């Protein structure tokens, strides 16, 4: 698998469909509370939104979709909610993997697996193996993921692999060890649920990503809401440090 160079080196053509979309799926709890339901009912409904979003992405020919399902900080939630989320995660993978495979989707999980039950880890590994050779949408689920954890685990791996380089590391020494090394950097980041923060999601990879925030709660994030995010992306000018004028001049 080839590694991608930093997105900041090349300028994607404006108006294109983003190749890689990264999403913080937020607002499940509020969606449920508004309906006088327990918070977990929102998480259950949120899985439906994931299923639909995968479909929209395939129809638009998005190549990579990366979803934040559980952050390294989400362990701080009440034990019952954490257990419910783990169960839901387990069941959703079990139930959906055959369909993902039929649709030529490659499923990859990123994040620290050391706190997961053995059963969940086995299920994750089996699902990744089953779909490993698929050539369609690359669906990445970030679970027990944190951006700082990612950078640190990459630094540790890089140092073990090339100890002689200490003090002379470059970006391209590090990037092969980041969790998303198989994907180009996200073009579009979407956060639902109204908060305008990154919450320790992809810190390194979002350096030049177009950020889109919407008040829509995750279970309500339908095709129309998704299209608004795409339209917003298509109206942006990605300059990566250059001036507007440079973008219309022929490349030098
Ligand atoms: C996001 O929804 C799902 C996870 C963090 C697992 P929340 O559970 O954070 O929903 P709100 O923000 O409380 O509404
Ligand atoms: C971020 O959502 C993590 C996921 C969506 C998985 P949170 O709702 O936990 O984020 P904060 O803590 O409010 O920033
Ligand atoms: Mg939240």
PDB file of C-alpha atoms and ligand atoms in Angstrom:
ATOM      1  CA  UNK A   1       0.000   0.000   0.000  1.00  0.00           C
ATOM      2  CA  UNK A   2       1.449   3.352  -0.999  1.00  0.00           C
ATOM      3  CA  UNK A   3       1.720   6.222   1.460  1.00  0.00           C
ATOM      4  CA  UNK A   4       0.218   9.571   0.678  1.00  0.00           C
ATOM      5  CA  UNK A   5       2.242  12.725   0.736  1.00  0.00           C
ATOM      6  CA  UNK A   6       0.879  15.623   2.731  1.00  0.00           C
ATOM      7  CA  UNK A   7      -2.250  17.162   1.208  1.00  0.00           C
ATOM      8  CA  UNK A   8      -0.605  20.541   1.670  1.00  0.00           C
ATOM      9  CA  UNK A   9       1.730  19.755  -1.246  1.00  0.00           C
ATOM     10  CA  UNK A  10      -0.982  19.531  -3.914  1.00  0.00           C
ATOM     11  CA  UNK A  11      -4.179  21.495  -4.467  1.00  0.00           C
ATOM     12  CA  UNK A  12      -7.308  19.476  -5.204  1.00  0.00           C
ATOM     13  CA  UNK A  13      -9.489  20.960  -7.967  1.00  0.00           C
ATOM     14  CA  UNK A  14     -12.223  23.152  -6.481  1.00  0.00           C
ATOM     15  CA  UNK A  15     -15.772  21.879  -6.811  1.00  0.00           C
ATOM     16  CA  UNK A  16     -14.743  18.264  -6.567  1.00  0.00           C
ATOM     17  CA  UNK A  17     -16.366  15.661  -4.397  1.00  0.00           C
ATOM     18  CA  UNK A  18     -14.154  15.241  -1.320  1.00  0.00           C
ATOM     19  CA  UNK A  19     -12.062  12.108  -1.552  1.00  0.00           C
ATOM     20  CA  UNK A  20     -11.919  11.668   2.197  1.00  0.00           C
ATOM     21  CA  UNK A  21     -14.584  12.741   4.689  1.00  0.00           C
ATOM     22  CA  UNK A  22     -14.045  12.533   8.454  1.00  0.00           C
ATOM     23  CA  UNK A  23     -17.016  12.843  10.799  1.00  0.00           C
ATOM     24  CA  UNK A  24     -17.607  13.434  14.505  1.00  0.00           C
ATOM     25  CA  UNK A  25     -21.018  11.890  15.009  1.00  0.00           C
ATOM     26  CA  UNK A  26     -22.300  13.972  17.899  1.00  0.00           C
ATOM     27  CA  UNK A  27     -25.711  14.680  19.420  1.00  0.00           C
ATOM     28  CA  UNK A  28     -27.158  11.199  20.028  1.00  0.00           C
ATOM     29  CA  UNK A  29     -27.795  11.823  23.703  1.00  0.00           C
ATOM     30  CA  UNK A  30     -29.567  15.140  23.113  1.00  0.00           C
ATOM     31  CA  UNK A  31     -31.636  13.622  20.325  1.00  0.00           C
ATOM     32  CA  UNK A  32     -32.899  11.005  22.776  1.00  0.00           C
ATOM     33  CA  UNK A  33     -33.450  13.381  25.710  1.00  0.00           C
ATOM     34  CA  UNK A  34     -35.560  15.651  23.509  1.00  0.00           C
ATOM     35  CA  UNK A  35     -37.862  12.669  23.055  1.00  0.00           C
ATOM     36  CA  UNK A  36     -37.794  11.719  26.746  1.00  0.00           C
ATOM     37  CA  UNK A  37     -35.884   8.563  25.847  1.00  0.00           C
ATOM     38  CA  UNK A  38     -32.758   7.228  27.540  1.00  0.00           C
ATOM     39  CA  UNK A  39     -29.510   8.538  25.958  1.00  0.00           C
ATOM     40  CA  UNK A  40     -28.689   5.091  24.619  1.00  0.00           C
ATOM     41  CA  UNK A  41     -31.768   5.181  22.384  1.00  0.00           C
ATOM     42  CA  UNK A  42     -29.974   7.954  20.534  1.00  0.00           C
ATOM     43  CA  UNK A  43     -26.899   5.791  20.033  1.00  0.00           C
ATOM     44  CA  UNK A  44     -29.078   3.016  18.633  1.00  0.00           C
ATOM     45  CA  UNK A  45     -30.693   5.430  16.205  1.00  0.00           C
ATOM     46  CA  UNK A  46     -27.261   6.796  15.326  1.00  0.00           C
ATOM     47  CA  UNK A  47     -26.260   3.451  13.835  1.00  0.00           C
ATOM     48  CA  UNK A  48     -29.036   3.887  11.237  1.00  0.00           C
ATOM     49  CA  UNK A  49     -27.535   7.223  10.252  1.00  0.00           C
ATOM     50  CA  UNK A  50     -24.163   5.537   9.725  1.00  0.00           C
ATOM     51  CA  UNK A  51     -25.766   2.978   7.426  1.00  0.00           C
ATOM     52  CA  UNK A  52     -27.406   5.729   5.354  1.00  0.00           C
ATOM     53  CA  UNK A  53     -24.282   7.875   5.221  1.00  0.00           C
ATOM     54  CA  UNK A  54     -22.272   4.961   3.838  1.00  0.00           C
ATOM     55  CA  UNK A  55     -24.834   4.692   1.027  1.00  0.00           C
ATOM     56  CA  UNK A  56     -24.666   8.413   0.196  1.00  0.00           C
ATOM     57  CA  UNK A  57     -20.886   8.290   0.157  1.00  0.00           C
ATOM     58  CA  UNK A  58     -20.847   5.356  -2.224  1.00  0.00           C
ATOM     59  CA  UNK A  59     -23.283   7.068  -4.563  1.00  0.00           C
ATOM     60  CA  UNK A  60     -21.138  10.225  -4.618  1.00  0.00           C
ATOM     61  CA  UNK A  61     -17.979   8.134  -5.091  1.00  0.00           C
ATOM     62  CA  UNK A  62     -16.325   9.346  -1.925  1.00  0.00           C
ATOM     63  CA  UNK A  63     -13.308   7.059  -1.460  1.00  0.00           C
ATOM     64  CA  UNK A  64     -12.656   7.237   2.287  1.00  0.00           C
ATOM     65  CA  UNK A  65     -15.101   7.762   5.134  1.00  0.00           C
ATOM     66  CA  UNK A  66     -13.701   8.004   8.672  1.00  0.00           C
ATOM     67  CA  UNK A  67     -16.126   8.035  11.606  1.00  0.00           C
ATOM     68  CA  UNK A  68     -15.433   8.887  15.238  1.00  0.00           C
ATOM     69  CA  UNK A  69     -17.430   6.324  17.217  1.00  0.00           C
ATOM     70  CA  UNK A  70     -15.802   6.439  20.660  1.00  0.00           C
ATOM     71  CA  UNK A  71     -13.095   8.735  21.932  1.00  0.00           C
ATOM     72  CA  UNK A  72     -10.375   7.876  24.431  1.00  0.00           C
ATOM     73  CA  UNK A  73     -12.162  10.318  26.763  1.00  0.00           C
ATOM     74  CA  UNK A  74     -15.581   8.645  26.428  1.00  0.00           C
ATOM     75  CA  UNK A  75     -14.582   6.075  29.111  1.00  0.00           C
ATOM     76  CA  UNK A  76     -15.406   8.884  31.556  1.00  0.00           C
ATOM     77  CA  UNK A  77     -19.107   8.390  30.864  1.00  0.00           C
ATOM     78  CA  UNK A  78     -21.357   6.398  33.222  1.00  0.00           C
ATOM     79  CA  UNK A  79     -20.413   2.692  33.191  1.00  0.00           C
ATOM     80  CA  UNK A  80     -23.819   1.642  31.831  1.00  0.00           C
ATOM     81  CA  UNK A  81     -23.522   3.960  28.857  1.00  0.00           C
ATOM     82  CA  UNK A  82     -19.990   2.752  28.084  1.00  0.00           C
ATOM     83  CA  UNK A  83     -21.092  -0.907  28.295  1.00  0.00           C
ATOM     84  CA  UNK A  84     -24.072  -0.189  26.070  1.00  0.00           C
ATOM     85  CA  UNK A  85     -21.851   1.489  23.480  1.00  0.00           C
ATOM     86  CA  UNK A  86     -19.437  -1.472  23.484  1.00  0.00           C
ATOM     87  CA  UNK A  87     -22.338  -3.912  23.029  1.00  0.00           C
ATOM     88  CA  UNK A  88     -23.814  -1.801  20.286  1.00  0.00           C
ATOM     89  CA  UNK A  89     -20.483  -1.611  18.549  1.00  0.00           C
ATOM     90  CA  UNK A  90     -20.063  -5.385  18.745  1.00  0.00           C
ATOM     91  CA  UNK A  91     -23.553  -6.102  17.432  1.00  0.00           C
ATOM     92  CA  UNK A  92     -23.387  -3.520  14.675  1.00  0.00           C
ATOM     93  CA  UNK A  93     -20.155  -4.982  13.310  1.00  0.00           C
ATOM     94  CA  UNK A  94     -21.467  -8.538  13.570  1.00  0.00           C
ATOM     95  CA  UNK A  95     -24.723  -7.654  11.873  1.00  0.00           C
ATOM     96  CA  UNK A  96     -23.349  -5.398   9.147  1.00  0.00           C
ATOM     97  CA  UNK A  97     -20.051  -6.963   8.104  1.00  0.00           C
ATOM     98  CA  UNK A  98     -21.506  -9.361   5.517  1.00  0.00           C
ATOM     99  CA  UNK A  99     -23.377  -6.490   3.868  1.00  0.00           C
ATOM    100  CA  UNK A 100     -20.307  -4.280   3.911  1.00  0.00           C
ATOM    101  CA  UNK A 101     -18.372  -7.082   2.253  1.00  0.00           C
ATOM    102  CA  UNK A 102     -21.049  -7.583  -0.432  1.00  0.00           C
ATOM    103  CA  UNK A 103     -20.788  -3.896  -1.201  1.00  0.00           C
ATOM    104  CA  UNK A 104     -17.019  -4.152  -1.681  1.00  0.00           C
ATOM    105  CA  UNK A 105     -16.373  -1.938   1.377  1.00  0.00           C
ATOM    106  CA  UNK A 106     -13.091  -2.240   3.225  1.00  0.00           C
ATOM    107  CA  UNK A 107     -13.582  -1.891   6.978  1.00  0.00           C
ATOM    108  CA  UNK A 108     -10.729  -0.712   9.190  1.00  0.00           C
ATOM    109  CA  UNK A 109     -10.754   0.156  12.900  1.00  0.00           C
ATOM    110  CA  UNK A 110      -8.301   2.655  14.325  1.00  0.00           C
ATOM    111  CA  UNK A 111      -7.687   3.316  18.010  1.00  0.00           C
ATOM    112  CA  UNK A 112      -6.274   1.593  21.058  1.00  0.00           C
ATOM    113  CA  UNK A 113      -7.781  -1.903  21.291  1.00  0.00           C
ATOM    114  CA  UNK A 114      -6.111  -2.810  24.567  1.00  0.00           C
ATOM    115  CA  UNK A 115      -9.170  -1.884  26.663  1.00  0.00           C
ATOM    116  CA  UNK A 116     -11.656  -3.848  24.555  1.00  0.00           C
ATOM    117  CA  UNK A 117     -12.997  -7.304  25.471  1.00  0.00           C
ATOM    118  CA  UNK A 118     -11.251 -10.216  23.745  1.00  0.00           C
ATOM    119  CA  UNK A 119     -14.511 -11.024  21.963  1.00  0.00           C
ATOM    120  CA  UNK A 120     -14.745  -7.549  20.470  1.00  0.00           C
ATOM    121  CA  UNK A 121     -11.111  -7.598  19.367  1.00  0.00           C
ATOM    122  CA  UNK A 122     -11.642 -10.969  17.651  1.00  0.00           C
ATOM    123  CA  UNK A 123     -14.719  -9.619  15.888  1.00  0.00           C
ATOM    124  CA  UNK A 124     -12.833  -6.520  14.712  1.00  0.00           C
ATOM    125  CA  UNK A 125      -9.915  -8.576  13.403  1.00  0.00           C
ATOM    126  CA  UNK A 126     -12.204 -11.019  11.592  1.00  0.00           C
ATOM    127  CA  UNK A 127     -14.148  -8.162   9.966  1.00  0.00           C
ATOM    128  CA  UNK A 128     -10.988  -6.427   8.827  1.00  0.00           C
ATOM    129  CA  UNK A 129      -9.624  -9.656   7.393  1.00  0.00           C
ATOM    130  CA  UNK A 130     -12.838 -10.488   5.561  1.00  0.00           C
ATOM    131  CA  UNK A 131     -12.963  -7.104   3.838  1.00  0.00           C
ATOM    132  CA  UNK A 132      -9.196  -6.531   3.460  1.00  0.00           C
ATOM    133  CA  UNK A 133      -9.073  -7.045  -0.303  1.00  0.00           C
ATOM    134  CA  UNK A 134     -12.162  -5.002  -1.142  1.00  0.00           C
ATOM    135  CA  UNK A 135     -11.590  -2.125  -3.505  1.00  0.00           C
ATOM    136  CA  UNK A 136     -14.613   0.123  -2.876  1.00  0.00           C
ATOM    137  CA  UNK A 137     -15.209   2.641  -0.094  1.00  0.00           C
ATOM    138  CA  UNK A 138     -12.659   2.496   2.737  1.00  0.00           C
ATOM    139  CA  UNK A 139     -14.724   2.814   5.910  1.00  0.00           C
ATOM    140  CA  UNK A 140     -12.640   3.605   8.982  1.00  0.00           C
ATOM    141  CA  UNK A 141     -14.161   3.506  12.451  1.00  0.00           C
ATOM    142  CA  UNK A 142     -12.209   5.325  15.154  1.00  0.00           C
ATOM    143  CA  UNK A 143     -12.925   3.615  18.470  1.00  0.00           C
ATOM    144  CA  UNK A 144     -11.033   4.343  21.660  1.00  0.00           C
ATOM    145  CA  UNK A 145      -9.205   6.754  19.433  1.00  0.00           C
ATOM    146  CA  UNK A 146      -7.513  10.002  20.408  1.00  0.00           C
ATOM    147  CA  UNK A 147      -5.449  12.275  18.189  1.00  0.00           C
ATOM    148  CA  UNK A 148      -2.722  12.636  20.811  1.00  0.00           C
ATOM    149  CA  UNK A 149      -2.594   8.881  21.354  1.00  0.00           C
ATOM    150  CA  UNK A 150      -2.189   8.464  17.586  1.00  0.00           C
ATOM    151  CA  UNK A 151       0.739  10.866  17.283  1.00  0.00           C
ATOM    152  CA  UNK A 152       2.463   9.323  20.300  1.00  0.00           C
ATOM    153  CA  UNK A 153       2.056   5.715  19.190  1.00  0.00           C
ATOM    154  CA  UNK A 154       3.448   6.749  15.786  1.00  0.00           C
ATOM    155  CA  UNK A 155       6.454   8.453  17.389  1.00  0.00           C
ATOM    156  CA  UNK A 156       7.159   5.339  19.453  1.00  0.00           C
ATOM    157  CA  UNK A 157       6.950   3.047  16.430  1.00  0.00           C
ATOM    158  CA  UNK A 158       9.075   5.372  14.314  1.00  0.00           C
ATOM    159  CA  UNK A 159      11.774   5.480  16.972  1.00  0.00           C
ATOM    160  CA  UNK A 160      11.860   1.719  17.301  1.00  0.00           C
ATOM    161  CA  UNK A 161      12.106   1.335  13.530  1.00  0.00           C
ATOM    162  CA  UNK A 162      14.800   3.989  12.966  1.00  0.00           C
ATOM    163  CA  UNK A 163      16.624   4.696  16.261  1.00  0.00           C
ATOM    164  CA  UNK A 164      19.672   5.986  14.387  1.00  0.00           C
ATOM    165  CA  UNK A 165      17.671   9.013  13.177  1.00  0.00           C
ATOM    166  CA  UNK A 166      17.044  10.481  16.650  1.00  0.00           C
ATOM    167  CA  UNK A 167      16.911  14.262  16.380  1.00  0.00           C
ATOM    168  CA  UNK A 168      16.556  14.238  12.574  1.00  0.00           C
ATOM    169  CA  UNK A 169      13.033  13.040  12.068  1.00  0.00           C
ATOM    170  CA  UNK A 170      11.000  14.540   9.239  1.00  0.00           C
ATOM    171  CA  UNK A 171       7.259  14.453   8.586  1.00  0.00           C
ATOM    172  CA  UNK A 172       7.639  11.629   6.126  1.00  0.00           C
ATOM    173  CA  UNK A 173       9.422   9.517   8.731  1.00  0.00           C
ATOM    174  CA  UNK A 174       6.432   9.803  11.035  1.00  0.00           C
ATOM    175  CA  UNK A 175       3.417   9.644   8.729  1.00  0.00           C
ATOM    176  CA  UNK A 176       3.752   5.955   7.766  1.00  0.00           C
ATOM    177  CA  UNK A 177       3.115   5.082  11.441  1.00  0.00           C
ATOM    178  CA  UNK A 178      -0.001   7.197  11.931  1.00  0.00           C
ATOM    179  CA  UNK A 179      -3.230   5.204  12.114  1.00  0.00           C
ATOM    180  CA  UNK A 180      -4.551   6.646   8.849  1.00  0.00           C
ATOM    181  CA  UNK A 181      -1.350   6.162   6.834  1.00  0.00           C
ATOM    182  CA  UNK A 182      -3.306   4.293   4.142  1.00  0.00           C
ATOM    183  CA  UNK A 183      -5.531   7.290   3.389  1.00  0.00           C
ATOM    184  CA  UNK A 184      -4.998  10.771   2.006  1.00  0.00           C
ATOM    185  CA  UNK A 185      -5.625  13.510   4.590  1.00  0.00           C
ATOM    186  CA  UNK A 186      -9.340  14.317   5.005  1.00  0.00           C
ATOM    187  CA  UNK A 187     -10.665  16.965   2.600  1.00  0.00           C
ATOM    188  CA  UNK A 188     -13.828  17.588   4.570  1.00  0.00           C
ATOM    189  CA  UNK A 189     -14.499  17.296   8.297  1.00  0.00           C
ATOM    190  CA  UNK A 190     -18.079  17.298   9.531  1.00  0.00           C
ATOM    191  CA  UNK A 191     -19.216  17.630  13.134  1.00  0.00           C
ATOM    192  CA  UNK A 192     -22.903  17.325  13.938  1.00  0.00           C
ATOM    193  CA  UNK A 193     -24.547  18.280  17.229  1.00  0.00           C
ATOM    194  CA  UNK A 194     -23.603  21.956  17.383  1.00  0.00           C
ATOM    195  CA  UNK A 195     -20.259  21.858  19.218  1.00  0.00           C
ATOM    196  CA  UNK A 196     -17.443  23.595  17.390  1.00  0.00           C
ATOM    197  CA  UNK A 197     -14.440  21.649  18.614  1.00  0.00           C
ATOM    198  CA  UNK A 198     -12.217  18.793  17.494  1.00  0.00           C
ATOM    199  CA  UNK A 199     -12.419  16.776  20.747  1.00  0.00           C
ATOM    200  CA  UNK A 200      -9.038  15.081  20.213  1.00  0.00           C
ATOM    201  CA  UNK A 201     -10.061  13.536  16.870  1.00  0.00           C
ATOM    202  CA  UNK A 202      -7.524  13.510  13.999  1.00  0.00           C
ATOM    203  CA  UNK A 203      -5.117  16.214  15.159  1.00  0.00           C
ATOM    204  CA  UNK A 204      -2.280  15.673  12.708  1.00  0.00           C
ATOM    205  CA  UNK A 205      -4.420  14.849   9.690  1.00  0.00           C
ATOM    206  CA  UNK A 206      -6.874  17.762   9.962  1.00  0.00           C
ATOM    207  CA  UNK A 207      -4.169  20.414   9.531  1.00  0.00           C
ATOM    208  CA  UNK A 208      -5.612  21.643   6.204  1.00  0.00           C
ATOM    209  CA  UNK A 209      -9.012  19.990   6.179  1.00  0.00           C
ATOM    210  CA  UNK A 210     -12.102  22.104   5.483  1.00  0.00           C
ATOM    211  CA  UNK A 211     -14.155  22.165   8.687  1.00  0.00           C
ATOM    212  CA  UNK A 212     -17.946  22.044   8.660  1.00  0.00           C
ATOM    213  CA  UNK A 213     -20.098  22.272  11.769  1.00  0.00           C
ATOM    214  CA  UNK A 214     -23.844  21.795  11.882  1.00  0.00           C
ATOM    215  CA  UNK A 215     -26.414  21.988  14.688  1.00  0.00           C
ATOM    216  CA  UNK A 216     -28.219  18.965  13.260  1.00  0.00           C
ATOM    217  CA  UNK A 217     -28.066  16.111  15.772  1.00  0.00           C
ATOM    218  CA  UNK A 218     -26.472  12.923  14.471  1.00  0.00           C
ATOM    219  CA  UNK A 219     -29.655  10.803  14.286  1.00  0.00           C
ATOM    220  CA  UNK A 220     -31.236  13.594  12.168  1.00  0.00           C
ATOM    221  CA  UNK A 221     -28.284  13.898   9.777  1.00  0.00           C
ATOM    222  CA  UNK A 222     -30.023  12.814   6.573  1.00  0.00           C
ATOM    223  CA  UNK A 223     -29.168  13.044   2.876  1.00  0.00           C
ATOM    224  CA  UNK A 224     -30.263  16.663   2.664  1.00  0.00           C
ATOM    225  CA  UNK A 225     -28.056  17.634   5.610  1.00  0.00           C
ATOM    226  CA  UNK A 226     -25.158  15.717   4.079  1.00  0.00           C
ATOM    227  CA  UNK A 227     -25.599  17.472   0.733  1.00  0.00           C
ATOM    228  CA  UNK A 228     -25.424  20.855   2.485  1.00  0.00           C
ATOM    229  CA  UNK A 229     -22.027  19.861   3.887  1.00  0.00           C
ATOM    230  CA  UNK A 230     -20.832  18.798   0.431  1.00  0.00           C
ATOM    231  CA  UNK A 231     -22.078  22.050  -1.094  1.00  0.00           C
ATOM    232  CA  UNK A 232     -20.316  24.060   1.566  1.00  0.00           C
ATOM    233  CA  UNK A 233     -17.093  22.211   0.776  1.00  0.00           C
ATOM    234  CA  UNK A 234     -17.480  22.837  -2.941  1.00  0.00           C
ATOM    235  CA  UNK A 235     -17.764  26.576  -2.362  1.00  0.00           C
ATOM    236  CA  UNK A 236     -14.491  26.825  -0.478  1.00  0.00           C
ATOM    237  CA  UNK A 237     -11.168  27.820  -1.878  1.00  0.00           C
ATOM    238  CA  UNK A 238      -8.352  25.626  -0.631  1.00  0.00           C
ATOM    239  CA  UNK A 239      -5.134  27.600  -0.723  1.00  0.00           C
ATOM    240  CA  UNK A 240      -2.717  25.721   1.569  1.00  0.00           C
ATOM    241  CA  UNK A 241      -0.850  28.917   2.335  1.00  0.00           C
ATOM    242  CA  UNK A 242      -0.868  30.298  -1.206  1.00  0.00           C
ATOM    243  CA  UNK A 243      -2.745  33.383  -2.454  1.00  0.00           C
ATOM    244  CA  UNK A 244      -5.996  33.303  -4.426  1.00  0.00           C
ATOM    245  CA  UNK A 245      -4.170  34.635  -7.499  1.00  0.00           C
ATOM    246  CA  UNK A 246      -1.683  31.789  -7.459  1.00  0.00           C
ATOM    247  CA  UNK A 247      -4.497  29.285  -7.749  1.00  0.00           C
ATOM    248  CA  UNK A 248      -5.690  30.597 -11.118  1.00  0.00           C
ATOM    249  CA  UNK A 249      -2.248  31.089 -12.647  1.00  0.00           C
ATOM    250  CA  UNK A 250      -0.792  28.152 -14.532  1.00  0.00           C
ATOM    251  CA  UNK A 251       1.273  25.886 -12.273  1.00  0.00           C
ATOM    252  CA  UNK A 252       4.979  26.727 -12.085  1.00  0.00           C
TER     253      UNK A 252
HETATM  254  C1  LIG B   1     -22.080  11.081  20.248  1.00  0.00           C
HETATM  255  O1  LIG B   1     -23.251  11.480  20.866  1.00  0.00           O
HETATM  256  C2  LIG B   1     -21.832   9.600  20.400  1.00  0.00           C
HETATM  257  C3  LIG B   1     -20.693   9.258  21.245  1.00  0.00           C
HETATM  258  C4  LIG B   1     -19.885  10.074  21.829  1.00  0.00           C
HETATM  259  C5  LIG B   1     -20.472   7.850  21.421  1.00  0.00           C
HETATM  260  P1  LIG B   1     -23.273  11.979  22.376  1.00  0.00           P
HETATM  261  O2  LIG B   1     -23.551  10.801  23.238  1.00  0.00           O
HETATM  262  O3  LIG B   1     -22.043  12.711  22.689  1.00  0.00           O
HETATM  263  O4  LIG B   1     -24.511  12.920  22.364  1.00  0.00           O
HETATM  264  P2  LIG B   1     -24.677  14.295  23.146  1.00  0.00           P
HETATM  265  O5  LIG B   1     -23.526  15.159  22.758  1.00  0.00           O
HETATM  266  O6  LIG B   1     -24.680  13.973  24.589  1.00  0.00           O
HETATM  267  O7  LIG B   1     -25.986  14.820  22.666  1.00  0.00           O
HETATM  268  C1  LIG B   2     -16.781  13.217  20.545  1.00  0.00           C
HETATM  269  O1  LIG B   2     -18.040  13.393  21.069  1.00  0.00           O
HETATM  270  C2  LIG B   2     -16.520  11.779  20.312  1.00  0.00           C
HETATM  271  C3  LIG B   2     -17.440  11.050  19.443  1.00  0.00           C
HETATM  272  C4  LIG B   2     -18.407  11.509  18.715  1.00  0.00           C
HETATM  273  C5  LIG B   2     -17.183   9.652  19.407  1.00  0.00           C
HETATM  274  P1  LIG B   2     -18.266  13.897  22.573  1.00  0.00           P
HETATM  275  O2  LIG B   2     -19.680  14.280  22.643  1.00  0.00           O
HETATM  276  O3  LIG B   2     -17.793  12.877  23.536  1.00  0.00           O
HETATM  277  O4  LIG B   2     -17.300  15.169  22.646  1.00  0.00           O
HETATM  278  P2  LIG B   2     -17.097  16.246  23.782  1.00  0.00           P
HETATM  279  O5  LIG B   2     -16.477  15.537  24.921  1.00  0.00           O
HETATM  280  O6  LIG B   2     -18.430  16.781  24.119  1.00  0.00           O
HETATM  281  O7  LIG B   2     -16.201  17.261  23.185  1.00  0.00           O
HETATM  282 MG1  LIG B   3     -21.542  14.701  22.625  1.00  0.00          MG
END
